[in-house]
XYZ file of C-alpha atoms in Angstrom:
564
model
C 0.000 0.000 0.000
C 1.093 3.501 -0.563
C 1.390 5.561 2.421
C -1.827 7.925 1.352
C -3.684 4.591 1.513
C -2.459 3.608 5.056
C -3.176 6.983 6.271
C -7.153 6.196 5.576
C -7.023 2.805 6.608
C -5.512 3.946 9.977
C -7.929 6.570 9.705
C -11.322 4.318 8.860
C -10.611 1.896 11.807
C -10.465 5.113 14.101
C -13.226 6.949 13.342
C -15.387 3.877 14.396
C -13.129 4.028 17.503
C -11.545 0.767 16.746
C -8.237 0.986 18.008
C -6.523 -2.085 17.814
C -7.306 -2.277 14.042
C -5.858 0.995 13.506
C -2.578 -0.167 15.695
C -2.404 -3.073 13.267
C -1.893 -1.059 10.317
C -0.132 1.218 11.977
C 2.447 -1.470 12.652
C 1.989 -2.967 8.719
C 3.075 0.434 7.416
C 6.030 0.733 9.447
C 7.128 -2.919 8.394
C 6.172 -2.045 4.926
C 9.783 -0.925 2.811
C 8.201 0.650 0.398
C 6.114 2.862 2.656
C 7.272 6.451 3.791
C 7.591 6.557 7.794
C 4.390 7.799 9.054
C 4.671 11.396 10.254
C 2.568 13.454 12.636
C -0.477 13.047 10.785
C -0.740 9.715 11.407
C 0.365 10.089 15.093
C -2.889 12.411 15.231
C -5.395 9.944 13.757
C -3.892 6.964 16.672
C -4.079 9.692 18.915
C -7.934 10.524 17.749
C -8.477 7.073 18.348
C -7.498 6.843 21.799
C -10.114 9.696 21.993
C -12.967 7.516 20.497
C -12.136 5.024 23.004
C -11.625 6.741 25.859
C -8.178 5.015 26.528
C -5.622 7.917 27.901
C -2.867 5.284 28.946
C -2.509 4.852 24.498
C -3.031 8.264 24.073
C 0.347 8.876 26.214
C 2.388 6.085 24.429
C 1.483 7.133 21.105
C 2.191 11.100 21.858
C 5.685 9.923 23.557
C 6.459 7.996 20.638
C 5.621 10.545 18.172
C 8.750 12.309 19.984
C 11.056 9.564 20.530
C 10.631 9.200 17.035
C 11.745 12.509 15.945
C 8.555 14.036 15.146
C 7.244 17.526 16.668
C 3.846 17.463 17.690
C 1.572 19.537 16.614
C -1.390 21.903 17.512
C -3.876 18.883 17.069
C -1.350 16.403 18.513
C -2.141 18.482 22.110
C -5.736 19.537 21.100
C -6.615 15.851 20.846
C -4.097 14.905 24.031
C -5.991 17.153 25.965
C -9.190 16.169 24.705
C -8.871 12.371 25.734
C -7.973 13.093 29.367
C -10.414 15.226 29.842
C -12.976 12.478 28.570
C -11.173 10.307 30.504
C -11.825 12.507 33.830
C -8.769 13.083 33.782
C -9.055 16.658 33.857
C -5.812 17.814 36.190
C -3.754 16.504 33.706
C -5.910 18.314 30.761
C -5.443 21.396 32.393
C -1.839 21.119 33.122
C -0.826 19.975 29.673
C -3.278 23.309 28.250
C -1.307 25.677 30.547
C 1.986 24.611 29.616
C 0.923 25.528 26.720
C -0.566 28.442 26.780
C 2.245 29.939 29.104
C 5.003 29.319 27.193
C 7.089 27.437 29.486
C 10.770 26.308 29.055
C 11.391 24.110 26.381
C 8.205 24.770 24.645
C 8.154 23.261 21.313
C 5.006 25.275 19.776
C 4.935 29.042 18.830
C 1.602 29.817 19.049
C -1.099 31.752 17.157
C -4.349 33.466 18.417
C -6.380 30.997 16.920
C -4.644 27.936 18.247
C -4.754 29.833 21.431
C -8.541 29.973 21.093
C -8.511 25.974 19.920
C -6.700 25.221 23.330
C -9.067 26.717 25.526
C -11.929 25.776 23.803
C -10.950 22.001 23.806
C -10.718 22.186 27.860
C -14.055 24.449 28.055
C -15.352 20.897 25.776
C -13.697 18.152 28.205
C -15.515 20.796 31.459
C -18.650 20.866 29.671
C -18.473 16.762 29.209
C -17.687 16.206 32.950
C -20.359 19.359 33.946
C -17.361 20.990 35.887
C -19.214 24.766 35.655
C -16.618 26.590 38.036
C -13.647 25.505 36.264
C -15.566 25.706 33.017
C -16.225 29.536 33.760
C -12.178 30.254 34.966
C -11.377 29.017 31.564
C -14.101 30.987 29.846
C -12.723 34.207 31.379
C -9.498 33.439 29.698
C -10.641 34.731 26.176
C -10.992 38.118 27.944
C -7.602 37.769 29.452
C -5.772 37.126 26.511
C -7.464 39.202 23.923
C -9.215 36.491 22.242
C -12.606 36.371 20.442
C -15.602 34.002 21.543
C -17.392 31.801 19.523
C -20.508 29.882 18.887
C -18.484 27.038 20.062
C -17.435 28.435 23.307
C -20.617 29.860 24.503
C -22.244 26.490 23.551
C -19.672 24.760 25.804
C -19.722 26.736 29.034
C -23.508 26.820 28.875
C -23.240 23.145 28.658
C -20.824 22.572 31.605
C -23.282 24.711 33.867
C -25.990 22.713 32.696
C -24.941 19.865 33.282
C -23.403 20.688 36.800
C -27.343 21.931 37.821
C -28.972 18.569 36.372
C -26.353 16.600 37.850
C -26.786 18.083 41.318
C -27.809 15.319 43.906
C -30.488 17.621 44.827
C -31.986 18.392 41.284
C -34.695 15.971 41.808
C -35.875 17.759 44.963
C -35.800 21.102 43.631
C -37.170 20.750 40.182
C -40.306 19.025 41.576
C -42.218 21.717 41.074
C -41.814 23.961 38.576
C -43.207 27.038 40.816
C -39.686 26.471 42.420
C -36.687 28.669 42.739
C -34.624 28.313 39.446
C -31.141 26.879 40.637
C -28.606 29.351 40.487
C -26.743 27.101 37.802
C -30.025 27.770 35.151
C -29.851 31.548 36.163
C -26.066 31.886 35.277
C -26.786 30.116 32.036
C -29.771 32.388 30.850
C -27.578 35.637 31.796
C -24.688 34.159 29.672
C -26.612 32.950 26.727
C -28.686 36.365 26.868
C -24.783 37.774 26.273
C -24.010 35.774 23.747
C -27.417 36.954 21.618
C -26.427 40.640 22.381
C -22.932 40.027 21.019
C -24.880 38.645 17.590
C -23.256 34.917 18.670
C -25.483 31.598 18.771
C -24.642 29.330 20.873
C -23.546 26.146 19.194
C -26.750 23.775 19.739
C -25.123 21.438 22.414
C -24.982 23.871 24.992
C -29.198 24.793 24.155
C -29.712 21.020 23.792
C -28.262 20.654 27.488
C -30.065 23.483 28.993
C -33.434 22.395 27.295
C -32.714 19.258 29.196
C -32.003 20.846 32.837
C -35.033 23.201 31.643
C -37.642 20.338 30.292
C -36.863 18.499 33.439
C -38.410 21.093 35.896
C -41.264 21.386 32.976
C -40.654 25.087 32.492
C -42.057 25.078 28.885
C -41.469 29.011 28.506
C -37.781 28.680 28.384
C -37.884 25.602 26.567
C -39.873 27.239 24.068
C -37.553 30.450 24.259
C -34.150 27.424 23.432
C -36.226 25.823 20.610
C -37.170 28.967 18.602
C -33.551 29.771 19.064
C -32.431 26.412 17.850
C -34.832 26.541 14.969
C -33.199 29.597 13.738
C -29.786 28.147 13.826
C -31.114 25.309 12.010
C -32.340 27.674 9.613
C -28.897 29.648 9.047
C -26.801 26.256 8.606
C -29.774 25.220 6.117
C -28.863 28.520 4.287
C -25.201 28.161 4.218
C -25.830 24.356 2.724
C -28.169 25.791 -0.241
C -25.109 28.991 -0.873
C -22.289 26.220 -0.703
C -24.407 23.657 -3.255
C -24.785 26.461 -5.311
C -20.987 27.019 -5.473
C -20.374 23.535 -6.293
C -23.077 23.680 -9.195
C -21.603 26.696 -10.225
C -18.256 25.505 -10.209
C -19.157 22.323 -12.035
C -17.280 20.163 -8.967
C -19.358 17.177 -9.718
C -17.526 14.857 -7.567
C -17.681 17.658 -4.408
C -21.050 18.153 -5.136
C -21.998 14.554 -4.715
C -20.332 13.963 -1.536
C -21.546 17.343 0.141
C -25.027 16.216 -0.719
C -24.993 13.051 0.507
C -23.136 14.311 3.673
C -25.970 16.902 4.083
C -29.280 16.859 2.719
C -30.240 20.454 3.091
C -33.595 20.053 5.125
C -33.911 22.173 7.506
C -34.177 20.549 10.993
C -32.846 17.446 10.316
C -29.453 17.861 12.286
C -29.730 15.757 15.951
C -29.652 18.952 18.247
C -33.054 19.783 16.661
C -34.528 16.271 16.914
C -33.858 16.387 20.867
C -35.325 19.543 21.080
C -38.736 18.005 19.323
C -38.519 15.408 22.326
C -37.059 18.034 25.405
C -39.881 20.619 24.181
C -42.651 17.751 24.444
C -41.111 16.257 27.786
C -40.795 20.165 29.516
C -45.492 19.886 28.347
C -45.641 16.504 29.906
C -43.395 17.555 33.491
C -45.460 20.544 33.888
C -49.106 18.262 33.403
C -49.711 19.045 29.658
C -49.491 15.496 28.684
C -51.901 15.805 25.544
C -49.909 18.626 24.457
C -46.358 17.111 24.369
C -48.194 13.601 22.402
C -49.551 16.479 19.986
C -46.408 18.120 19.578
C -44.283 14.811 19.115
C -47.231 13.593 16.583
C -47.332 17.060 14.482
C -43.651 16.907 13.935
C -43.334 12.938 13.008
C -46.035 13.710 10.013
C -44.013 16.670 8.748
C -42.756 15.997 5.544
C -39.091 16.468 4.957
C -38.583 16.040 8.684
C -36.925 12.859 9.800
C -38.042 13.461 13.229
C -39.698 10.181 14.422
C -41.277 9.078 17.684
C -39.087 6.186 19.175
C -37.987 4.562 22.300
C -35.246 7.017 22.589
C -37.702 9.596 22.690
C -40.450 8.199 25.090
C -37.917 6.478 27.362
C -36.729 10.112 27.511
C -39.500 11.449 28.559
C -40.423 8.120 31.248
C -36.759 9.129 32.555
C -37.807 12.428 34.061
C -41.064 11.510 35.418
C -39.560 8.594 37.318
C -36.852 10.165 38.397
C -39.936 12.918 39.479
C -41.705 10.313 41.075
C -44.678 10.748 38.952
C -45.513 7.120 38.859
C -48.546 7.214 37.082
C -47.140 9.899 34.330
C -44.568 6.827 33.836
C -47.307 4.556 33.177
C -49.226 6.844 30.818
C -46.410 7.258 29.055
C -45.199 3.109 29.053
C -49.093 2.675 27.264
C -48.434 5.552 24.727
C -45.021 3.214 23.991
C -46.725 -0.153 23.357
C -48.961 1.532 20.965
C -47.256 3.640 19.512
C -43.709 1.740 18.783
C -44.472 -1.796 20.294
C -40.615 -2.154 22.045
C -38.826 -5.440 22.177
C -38.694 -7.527 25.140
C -35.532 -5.984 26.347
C -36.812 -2.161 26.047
C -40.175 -3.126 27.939
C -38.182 -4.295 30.657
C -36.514 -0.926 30.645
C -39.501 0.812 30.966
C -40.822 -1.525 33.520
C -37.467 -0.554 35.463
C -38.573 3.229 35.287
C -41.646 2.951 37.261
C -39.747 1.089 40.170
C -37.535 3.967 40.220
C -40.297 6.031 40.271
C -41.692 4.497 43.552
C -38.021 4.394 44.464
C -37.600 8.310 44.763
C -41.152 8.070 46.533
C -39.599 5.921 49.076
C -42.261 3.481 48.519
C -40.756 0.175 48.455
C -43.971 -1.577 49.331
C -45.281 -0.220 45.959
C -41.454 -0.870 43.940
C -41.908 -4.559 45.168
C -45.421 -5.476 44.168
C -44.445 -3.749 40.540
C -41.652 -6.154 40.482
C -44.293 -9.029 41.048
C -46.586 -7.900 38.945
C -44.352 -7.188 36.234
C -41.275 -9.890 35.881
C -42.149 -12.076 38.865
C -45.788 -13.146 37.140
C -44.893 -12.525 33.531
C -42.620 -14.972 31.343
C -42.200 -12.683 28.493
C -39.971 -9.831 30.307
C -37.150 -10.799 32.465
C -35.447 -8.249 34.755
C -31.965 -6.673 34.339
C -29.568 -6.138 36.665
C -30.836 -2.558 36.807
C -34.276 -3.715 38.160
C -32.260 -4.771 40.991
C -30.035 -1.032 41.224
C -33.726 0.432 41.736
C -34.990 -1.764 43.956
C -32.054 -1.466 46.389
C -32.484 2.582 45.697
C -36.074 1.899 46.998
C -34.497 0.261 50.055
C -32.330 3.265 50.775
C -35.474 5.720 50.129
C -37.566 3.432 52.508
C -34.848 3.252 55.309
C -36.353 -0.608 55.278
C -32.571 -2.251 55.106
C -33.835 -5.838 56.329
C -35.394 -6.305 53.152
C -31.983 -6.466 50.849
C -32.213 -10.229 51.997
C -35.527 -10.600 50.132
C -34.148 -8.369 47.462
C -31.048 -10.623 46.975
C -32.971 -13.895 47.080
C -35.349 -12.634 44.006
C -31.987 -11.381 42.242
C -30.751 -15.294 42.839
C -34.011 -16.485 41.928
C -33.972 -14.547 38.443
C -30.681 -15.947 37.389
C -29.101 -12.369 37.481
C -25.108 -12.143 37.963
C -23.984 -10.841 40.855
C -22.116 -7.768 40.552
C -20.491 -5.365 42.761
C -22.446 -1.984 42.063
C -25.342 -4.002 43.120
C -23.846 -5.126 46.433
C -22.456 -1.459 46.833
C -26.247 -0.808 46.632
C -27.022 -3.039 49.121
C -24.375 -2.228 51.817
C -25.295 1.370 51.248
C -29.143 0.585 52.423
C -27.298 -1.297 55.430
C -24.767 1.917 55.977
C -27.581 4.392 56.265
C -29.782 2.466 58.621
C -26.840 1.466 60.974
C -27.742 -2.648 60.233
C -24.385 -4.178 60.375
C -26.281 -7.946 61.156
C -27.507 -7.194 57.739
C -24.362 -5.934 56.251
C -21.932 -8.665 57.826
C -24.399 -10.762 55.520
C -23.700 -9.010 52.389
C -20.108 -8.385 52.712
C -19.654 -12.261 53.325
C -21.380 -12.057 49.527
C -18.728 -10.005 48.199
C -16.006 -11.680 49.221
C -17.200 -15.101 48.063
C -17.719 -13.012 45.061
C -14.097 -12.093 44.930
C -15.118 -8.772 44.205
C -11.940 -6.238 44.675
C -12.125 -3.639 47.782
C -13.125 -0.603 46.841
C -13.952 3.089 48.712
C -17.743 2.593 48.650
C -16.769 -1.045 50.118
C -15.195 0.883 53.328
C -16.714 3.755 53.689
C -20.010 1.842 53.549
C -18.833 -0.792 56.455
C -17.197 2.204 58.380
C -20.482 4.477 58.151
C -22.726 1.398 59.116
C -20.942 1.033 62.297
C -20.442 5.130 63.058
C -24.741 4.665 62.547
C -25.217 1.738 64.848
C -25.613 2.814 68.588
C -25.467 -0.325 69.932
C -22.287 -2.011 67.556
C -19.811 -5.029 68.074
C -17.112 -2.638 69.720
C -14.388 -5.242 68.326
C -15.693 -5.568 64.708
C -15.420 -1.822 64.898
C -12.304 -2.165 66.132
C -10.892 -4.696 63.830
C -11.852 -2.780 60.867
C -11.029 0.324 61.688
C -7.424 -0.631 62.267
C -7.181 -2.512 59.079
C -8.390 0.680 57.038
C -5.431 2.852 59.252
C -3.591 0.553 58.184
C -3.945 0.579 54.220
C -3.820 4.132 54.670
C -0.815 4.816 56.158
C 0.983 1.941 54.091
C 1.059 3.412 50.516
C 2.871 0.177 49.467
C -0.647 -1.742 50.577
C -2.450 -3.170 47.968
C -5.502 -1.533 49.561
C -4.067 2.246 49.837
C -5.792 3.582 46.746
C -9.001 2.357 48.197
C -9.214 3.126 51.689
C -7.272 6.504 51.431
C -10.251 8.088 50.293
C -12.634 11.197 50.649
C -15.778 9.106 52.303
C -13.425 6.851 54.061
C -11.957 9.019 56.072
C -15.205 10.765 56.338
C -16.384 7.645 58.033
C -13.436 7.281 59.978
C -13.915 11.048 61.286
C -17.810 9.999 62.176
C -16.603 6.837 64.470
C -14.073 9.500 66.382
C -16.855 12.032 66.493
C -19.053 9.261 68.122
C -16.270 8.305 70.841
C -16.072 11.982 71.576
C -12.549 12.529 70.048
C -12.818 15.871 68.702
C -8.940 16.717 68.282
C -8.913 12.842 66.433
C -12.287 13.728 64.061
C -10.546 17.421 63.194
C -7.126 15.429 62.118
C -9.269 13.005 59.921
C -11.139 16.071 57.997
C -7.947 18.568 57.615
C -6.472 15.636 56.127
C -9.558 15.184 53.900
C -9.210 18.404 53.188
C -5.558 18.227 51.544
C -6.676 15.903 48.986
C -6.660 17.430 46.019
C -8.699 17.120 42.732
C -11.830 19.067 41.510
C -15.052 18.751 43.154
C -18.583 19.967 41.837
C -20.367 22.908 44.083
C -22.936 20.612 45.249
C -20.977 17.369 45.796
C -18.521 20.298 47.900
C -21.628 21.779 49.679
C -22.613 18.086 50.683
C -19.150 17.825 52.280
C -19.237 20.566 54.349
C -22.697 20.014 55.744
C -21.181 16.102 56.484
C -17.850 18.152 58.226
C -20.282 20.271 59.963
C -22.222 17.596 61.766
C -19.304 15.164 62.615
C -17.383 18.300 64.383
C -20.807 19.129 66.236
C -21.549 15.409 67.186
C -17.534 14.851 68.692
C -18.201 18.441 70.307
C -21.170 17.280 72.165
C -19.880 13.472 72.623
C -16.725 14.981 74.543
C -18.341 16.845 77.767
């Protein structure tokens, strides 16, 4: 093969994020003598692969060995590096690598240009926006001020989709988007204020961002601003529709048959039929059904499947989108309403009516009604041969448990799992020690760690914190079990050669450790345990880091209390 021909072969396999194939003929070419050596392009596209995979460690050794080979990287070489850490969660590293770069430190290989400047930052504000980290997503947002740079569609889309994301992610979004006569997060506020900016600078937000505040929006059901994002959208869809028609035109003009043909078949010109505005057809209809308009939202999501030109269609993705909300609501019987408008409208397949089925335990689950999760299991899997449960039927009945505060039934719970053939799996058992944990039941947990080791599952943070937290809950404990675990944990901790040191030195371990002190009345011991917590380093979202301080709050006033 020629070297142009590698190039797209490496290039085929990645784009479908299949590495190892493009590794393979990575290799051939190499071995090939009558190919060229492959130069930085090449290193990009295995690079852009890693991406598609999610697999930083190969990102690294193909970046390293673009250099020990010779080769400088380039703009896209970082762009790309940057971008797979920061899918990875590795976002430290993202930033680090983005600053180095930026700041021109010693032995920087790259001079660089405003517009790879821009690239840079916007690349970080994209891995932020993917892992909904708002605060750090607005730091770097301020940066285009800083340096002189201009803001884009792109960029505004981004950091509107990082503080989306960080308000729908919230552990307390549920709660507070019950009703949608409540407060609007702050999160939705700052959003509105930036993307009411952005229109007064003439910029539209690139869709993602509007798709991802349509979906914090849609899930409180406030259909005016949902309407405001999809008129918006619609008009973007609109412009891009325009430049298509001006660039075919071109291309006819021009008599480039062959561009012609591949432009058309890339895009077909119809207005409306890019993704963004498909899931704003289904976010507009779910933000009708959360705020009680249900005939409205099966209107809406019928009048836009019958539109001709429009490949807009009603499907499981888009009623299981819309079951999603309500369940995680708690609107059990808007779940079921909308589980009949599935069978008749799309008939699903054994696997997605089980999914569905899930929904509406989860839906009693955030009710706290495991009474009513249970009997739905029964009258759904338990007494019907043609849907079997997943292993997520058992994730919602164990959330139910937690909800409930009922932790002696994760026996019943894991003899139905047993009965129904379902693997055992540790996220399932994490479930089940964390109902345990919460109502201070360690007979119940000593039963279900015995599980998990006969499992052979490896140790992991929720695996300690959850034992520690059970105990610091249960007044009336087995003072040496305590005992015995708590020294083991020390133990991994202050061994960093332990195989268990990764696991137990963590946030909610030491938490848990600080709660057991607190309970002993060892207030000097609890305030070591949280200023060490504290040291840690690493990111943390503004809710997950308000949760924190509220669980700091109480374990320094409980040791307080416990010591005179």
């Amino acid at each position: 093969h020629s070297p142009k021909t590698y190039g797209k072969l490496v290039y085929q396999c990645a784009k479908v994020g299949a590495l190892r194939s493009a590794e393979a003929w990575f290799k051939q070419m190499v071995e090939d003598p009558k190919s060229t050596p492959p130069d930085a392009v090449v290193f990009n596209i295995l690079i852009y692969a890693c991406l598609k995979t999610e697999n930083h460690y190969r990102a690294d050794h193909w970046f390293n060995e673009m250099i020990a080979r010779g080769i400088s990287p380039t703009i896209e070489s970082y762009t790309t590096l940057i971008a797979t850490k920061a899918k990875c969660g590795m976002h430290t590293k993202a930033m680090r690598i983005a600053r180095t770069l930026l700041d021109g430190n010693d032995g920087q290989p790259l001079k660089l240009s405003k517009e790879d400047e821009r690239r840079i930052i916007e690349v970080v504000l994209a891995g932020l926006a993917y892992l909904g980290y708002s605060g750090l997503a607005r730091k770097w947002f301020q940066m285009f001020d800083d340096r002189g740079l201009t803001k884009s569609a792109y960029s505004y889309g981004m950091l509107l989709k990082a503080i989306a994301t960080a308000g729908l992610e919230s552990e307390d979004h549920a709660k507070t988007s019950k009703a949608s006569s409540s407060p609007v997060p702050a999160d939705l506020r700052d959003a509105s204020e930036i993307l009411d900016e952005a229109i007064k600078a003439k910029i539209k937000p690139m869709s993602e961002g509007l798709v991802a505040m349509m979906d914090a929006y849609s899930f409180r059901g406030d259909v005016r601003e949902c309407l405001k994002l999809f008129n918006l959208m619609r008009e973007i869809s609109e412009d891009q529709g325009r430049l298509h028609a001006m660039y075919l035109d071109e291309l006819r003009v021009s008599g480039k048959a062959k561009k012609l043909s591949e432009f058309e078949r890339y895009s077909s010109g119809i207005v409306g039929n890019t993704r963004a505005s498909q899931a704003s057809i289904t976010l507009l209809a779910r933000a009708y059904s959360v705020a009680g308009l249900r005939q409205m939202a099966v209107s809406l999501l019928q009048t836009y499947s019958r539109k001709k030109g429009l490949r807009f269609k009603i499907d499981a993705r888009c009623l299981y989108s819309i079951i999603k909300a309500h369940a995680w609501r708690g609107e059990v019987e808007d779940v079921l309403f909308w589980i009949k408008t599935a069978k008749q409208k799309i008939r699903p397949k054994a696997e997605e009516a089980a999914y569905a089925e899930n929904w509406v335990i989860n839906a009693h689950a955030n009710n706290g009604d495991f009474k009513s999760a249970i009997a739905h299991y029964n009258t759904a899997f338990a007494q019907n041969e043609n849907i079997n449960p997943t292993p997520g039927t058992f994730k919602h009945l164990f959330r139910a448990i937690v909800r409930a505060g009922c932790s002696k039934e994760t026996i019943l719970v894991l003899n139905l799992m047993n009965e129904a053939g379902i693997k055992m799996q540790d996220s399932i058992l994490t479930m089940a020690m964390r109902a345990c944990s919460d109502a201070g039941d360690t007979e119940t947990l000593t039963h279900v760690v015995s599980l998990w080791e006969e499992e052979g599952f490896a140790k992991t943070p929720s695996f300690y914190s959850n034992i520690l937290m059970c105990y610091a809950n249960d007044t009336e404990g087995d003072a040496y079990a305590v005992s015995k675990w708590e020294n083991d944990i020390k133990e991994s901790i202050s061994n960093p050669s332990s195989t268990q040191h990764r696991a137990a030195n963590t946030v909610w371990v030491l938490y848990a450790l600080a709660k057991l002190a607190a309970r002993r009345g060892e207030y000097a011991k609890a305030r070591e345990l949280i200023d060490n917590r504290l040291k840690m380093s690493g990111h943390v979202r503004e809710g997950e880091r308000h949760r924190q301080r509220v669980m700091e709050l109480e374990i320094l006033v409980k040791a307080a209390l416990a010591s005179y």
